[in-house]
């Protein structure tokens, strides 16, 4: 696919202004994707730290299971609330 794209770019090059605009857009897209990935990793690290703090002196797996069950309960409650409206 990349070979076809490169061949098309060689045969039918974009005007300079459009190519510059496309390059800027691609840079912004990559930058935004990296920002999103960094936010996800930060959230995962914060969640792991919170679990570790809650699990002090307890079985970590049990704490994680309780948190997951609480999350599922909240989701079910929200779904029920939506259906009632």
C-alpha atoms as an extended CHARMM CRD file, in Angstrom:
* protein
*
        85  EXT
         1         1  UNK       CA              0.0000000000        0.0000000000        0.0000000000  PROA      1               0.0000000000
         2         2  UNK       CA              2.7970000000        2.3990000000        0.9040000000  PROA      2               0.0000000000
         3         3  UNK       CA              4.5430000000        1.5560000000       -2.3700000000  PROA      3               0.0000000000
         4         4  UNK       CA              1.4300000000        2.4690000000       -4.3500000000  PROA      4               0.0000000000
         5         5  UNK       CA              1.0510000000        5.6990000000       -2.3850000000  PROA      5               0.0000000000
         6         6  UNK       CA              4.6940000000        6.6330000000       -2.9930000000  PROA      6               0.0000000000
         7         7  UNK       CA              4.3730000000        5.8280000000       -6.6990000000  PROA      7               0.0000000000
         8         8  UNK       CA              1.2780000000        8.0350000000       -6.9700000000  PROA      8               0.0000000000
         9         9  UNK       CA              3.0830000000       10.8730000000       -5.2070000000  PROA      9               0.0000000000
        10        10  UNK       CA              5.9270000000       10.6010000000       -7.6990000000  PROA      10              0.0000000000
        11        11  UNK       CA              3.6410000000       10.5210000000      -10.7330000000  PROA      11              0.0000000000
        12        12  UNK       CA              1.1310000000       13.1120000000       -9.5130000000  PROA      12              0.0000000000
        13        13  UNK       CA              2.8320000000       15.3930000000       -6.9940000000  PROA      13              0.0000000000
        14        14  UNK       CA              0.7140000000       17.7810000000       -4.9580000000  PROA      14              0.0000000000
        15        15  UNK       CA              1.2240000000       21.5000000000       -5.3100000000  PROA      15              0.0000000000
        16        16  UNK       CA              3.7720000000       22.7740000000       -2.8040000000  PROA      16              0.0000000000
        17        17  UNK       CA              1.1850000000       24.6030000000       -0.6420000000  PROA      17              0.0000000000
        18        18  UNK       CA             -1.0570000000       21.5480000000       -0.3990000000  PROA      18              0.0000000000
        19        19  UNK       CA              1.8930000000       19.2950000000        0.4220000000  PROA      19              0.0000000000
        20        20  UNK       CA              2.9550000000       21.6870000000        3.2050000000  PROA      20              0.0000000000
        21        21  UNK       CA             -0.6010000000       21.7300000000        4.5690000000  PROA      21              0.0000000000
        22        22  UNK       CA             -0.7360000000       17.9240000000        4.4690000000  PROA      22              0.0000000000
        23        23  UNK       CA              2.6240000000       17.6860000000        6.2490000000  PROA      23              0.0000000000
        24        24  UNK       CA              1.4290000000       20.0750000000        8.9930000000  PROA      24              0.0000000000
        25        25  UNK       CA             -1.7660000000       18.0490000000        9.4150000000  PROA      25              0.0000000000
        26        26  UNK       CA              0.1910000000       14.7890000000        9.6770000000  PROA      26              0.0000000000
        27        27  UNK       CA              2.4820000000       16.3090000000       12.3130000000  PROA      27              0.0000000000
        28        28  UNK       CA             -0.5340000000       17.5360000000       14.3010000000  PROA      28              0.0000000000
        29        29  UNK       CA             -2.1860000000       14.1230000000       14.0330000000  PROA      29              0.0000000000
        30        30  UNK       CA              0.9180000000       12.3300000000       15.2800000000  PROA      30              0.0000000000
        31        31  UNK       CA              1.3470000000       14.8760000000       18.0740000000  PROA      31              0.0000000000
        32        32  UNK       CA             -2.2860000000       14.4310000000       19.1550000000  PROA      32              0.0000000000
        33        33  UNK       CA             -1.9610000000       10.6390000000       19.0760000000  PROA      33              0.0000000000
        34        34  UNK       CA              1.1330000000       10.8580000000       21.2810000000  PROA      34              0.0000000000
        35        35  UNK       CA             -0.6830000000       13.1860000000       23.7020000000  PROA      35              0.0000000000
        36        36  UNK       CA             -3.5820000000       10.7400000000       23.9570000000  PROA      36              0.0000000000
        37        37  UNK       CA             -1.2200000000        7.8120000000       24.5270000000  PROA      37              0.0000000000
        38        38  UNK       CA              0.6200000000        9.7710000000       27.2410000000  PROA      38              0.0000000000
        39        39  UNK       CA             -2.6890000000       10.5580000000       28.9600000000  PROA      39              0.0000000000
        40        40  UNK       CA             -3.6920000000        6.8800000000       28.8690000000  PROA      40              0.0000000000
        41        41  UNK       CA             -0.3520000000        5.7860000000       30.3250000000  PROA      41              0.0000000000
        42        42  UNK       CA             -0.6140000000        8.4360000000       33.0450000000  PROA      42              0.0000000000
        43        43  UNK       CA             -4.1310000000        7.2750000000       33.9490000000  PROA      43              0.0000000000
        44        44  UNK       CA             -2.9730000000        3.6540000000       34.0820000000  PROA      44              0.0000000000
        45        45  UNK       CA             -0.0740000000        4.5970000000       36.3550000000  PROA      45              0.0000000000
        46        46  UNK       CA             -2.3710000000        6.5980000000       38.6410000000  PROA      46              0.0000000000
        47        47  UNK       CA             -4.8140000000        3.6860000000       38.7980000000  PROA      47              0.0000000000
        48        48  UNK       CA             -2.0180000000        1.2550000000       39.6650000000  PROA      48              0.0000000000
        49        49  UNK       CA             -0.7480000000        3.6020000000       42.3830000000  PROA      49              0.0000000000
        50        50  UNK       CA             -4.2450000000        3.9530000000       43.8350000000  PROA      50              0.0000000000
        51        51  UNK       CA             -4.6810000000        0.1740000000       43.8810000000  PROA      51              0.0000000000
        52        52  UNK       CA             -1.3140000000       -0.2460000000       45.5950000000  PROA      52              0.0000000000
        53        53  UNK       CA             -2.2930000000        2.3340000000       48.2070000000  PROA      53              0.0000000000
        54        54  UNK       CA             -5.6450000000        0.6200000000       48.8330000000  PROA      54              0.0000000000
        55        55  UNK       CA             -4.0260000000       -2.7960000000       48.9660000000  PROA      55              0.0000000000
        56        56  UNK       CA             -1.5130000000       -1.9830000000       51.7050000000  PROA      56              0.0000000000
        57        57  UNK       CA             -1.4860000000       -5.0570000000       53.8980000000  PROA      57              0.0000000000
        58        58  UNK       CA             -4.1540000000       -6.7790000000       51.7850000000  PROA      58              0.0000000000
        59        59  UNK       CA             -4.2460000000       -9.1230000000       48.8240000000  PROA      59              0.0000000000
        60        60  UNK       CA             -3.8200000000       -6.8990000000       45.7600000000  PROA      60              0.0000000000
        61        61  UNK       CA             -5.9070000000       -9.2080000000       43.5560000000  PROA      61              0.0000000000
        62        62  UNK       CA             -8.8240000000       -9.0180000000       45.9970000000  PROA      62              0.0000000000
        63        63  UNK       CA             -8.6880000000       -5.2190000000       45.9770000000  PROA      63              0.0000000000
        64        64  UNK       CA             -8.6510000000       -5.1590000000       42.1660000000  PROA      64              0.0000000000
        65        65  UNK       CA            -11.6180000000       -7.5410000000       42.0720000000  PROA      65              0.0000000000
        66        66  UNK       CA            -13.6050000000       -5.3590000000       44.4850000000  PROA      66              0.0000000000
        67        67  UNK       CA            -12.8480000000       -2.2730000000       42.3880000000  PROA      67              0.0000000000
        68        68  UNK       CA            -13.9210000000       -4.0420000000       39.2000000000  PROA      68              0.0000000000
        69        69  UNK       CA            -17.1560000000       -5.2050000000       40.8290000000  PROA      69              0.0000000000
        70        70  UNK       CA            -17.8530000000       -1.6900000000       42.0860000000  PROA      70              0.0000000000
        71        71  UNK       CA            -17.2610000000       -0.3270000000       38.5870000000  PROA      71              0.0000000000
        72        72  UNK       CA            -19.6400000000       -2.8780000000       37.0760000000  PROA      72              0.0000000000
        73        73  UNK       CA            -22.2590000000       -2.0310000000       39.6980000000  PROA      73              0.0000000000
        74        74  UNK       CA            -21.9750000000        1.6620000000       38.8020000000  PROA      74              0.0000000000
        75        75  UNK       CA            -22.3340000000        0.8800000000       35.0970000000  PROA      75              0.0000000000
        76        76  UNK       CA            -25.4290000000       -1.2330000000       35.7570000000  PROA      76              0.0000000000
        77        77  UNK       CA            -26.9310000000        1.5170000000       37.9050000000  PROA      77              0.0000000000
        78        78  UNK       CA            -26.3200000000        4.0950000000       35.1570000000  PROA      78              0.0000000000
        79        79  UNK       CA            -27.9470000000        1.8220000000       32.5810000000  PROA      79              0.0000000000
        80        80  UNK       CA            -30.9900000000        1.3610000000       34.8210000000  PROA      80              0.0000000000
        81        81  UNK       CA            -31.2110000000        5.1060000000       35.3840000000  PROA      81              0.0000000000
        82        82  UNK       CA            -31.0750000000        5.7020000000       31.6130000000  PROA      82              0.0000000000
        83        83  UNK       CA            -33.8590000000        3.1850000000       31.0200000000  PROA      83              0.0000000000
        84        84  UNK       CA            -36.0700000000        4.7920000000       33.6660000000  PROA      84              0.0000000000
        85        85  UNK       CA            -35.8540000000        8.1840000000       31.9180000000  PROA      85              0.0000000000
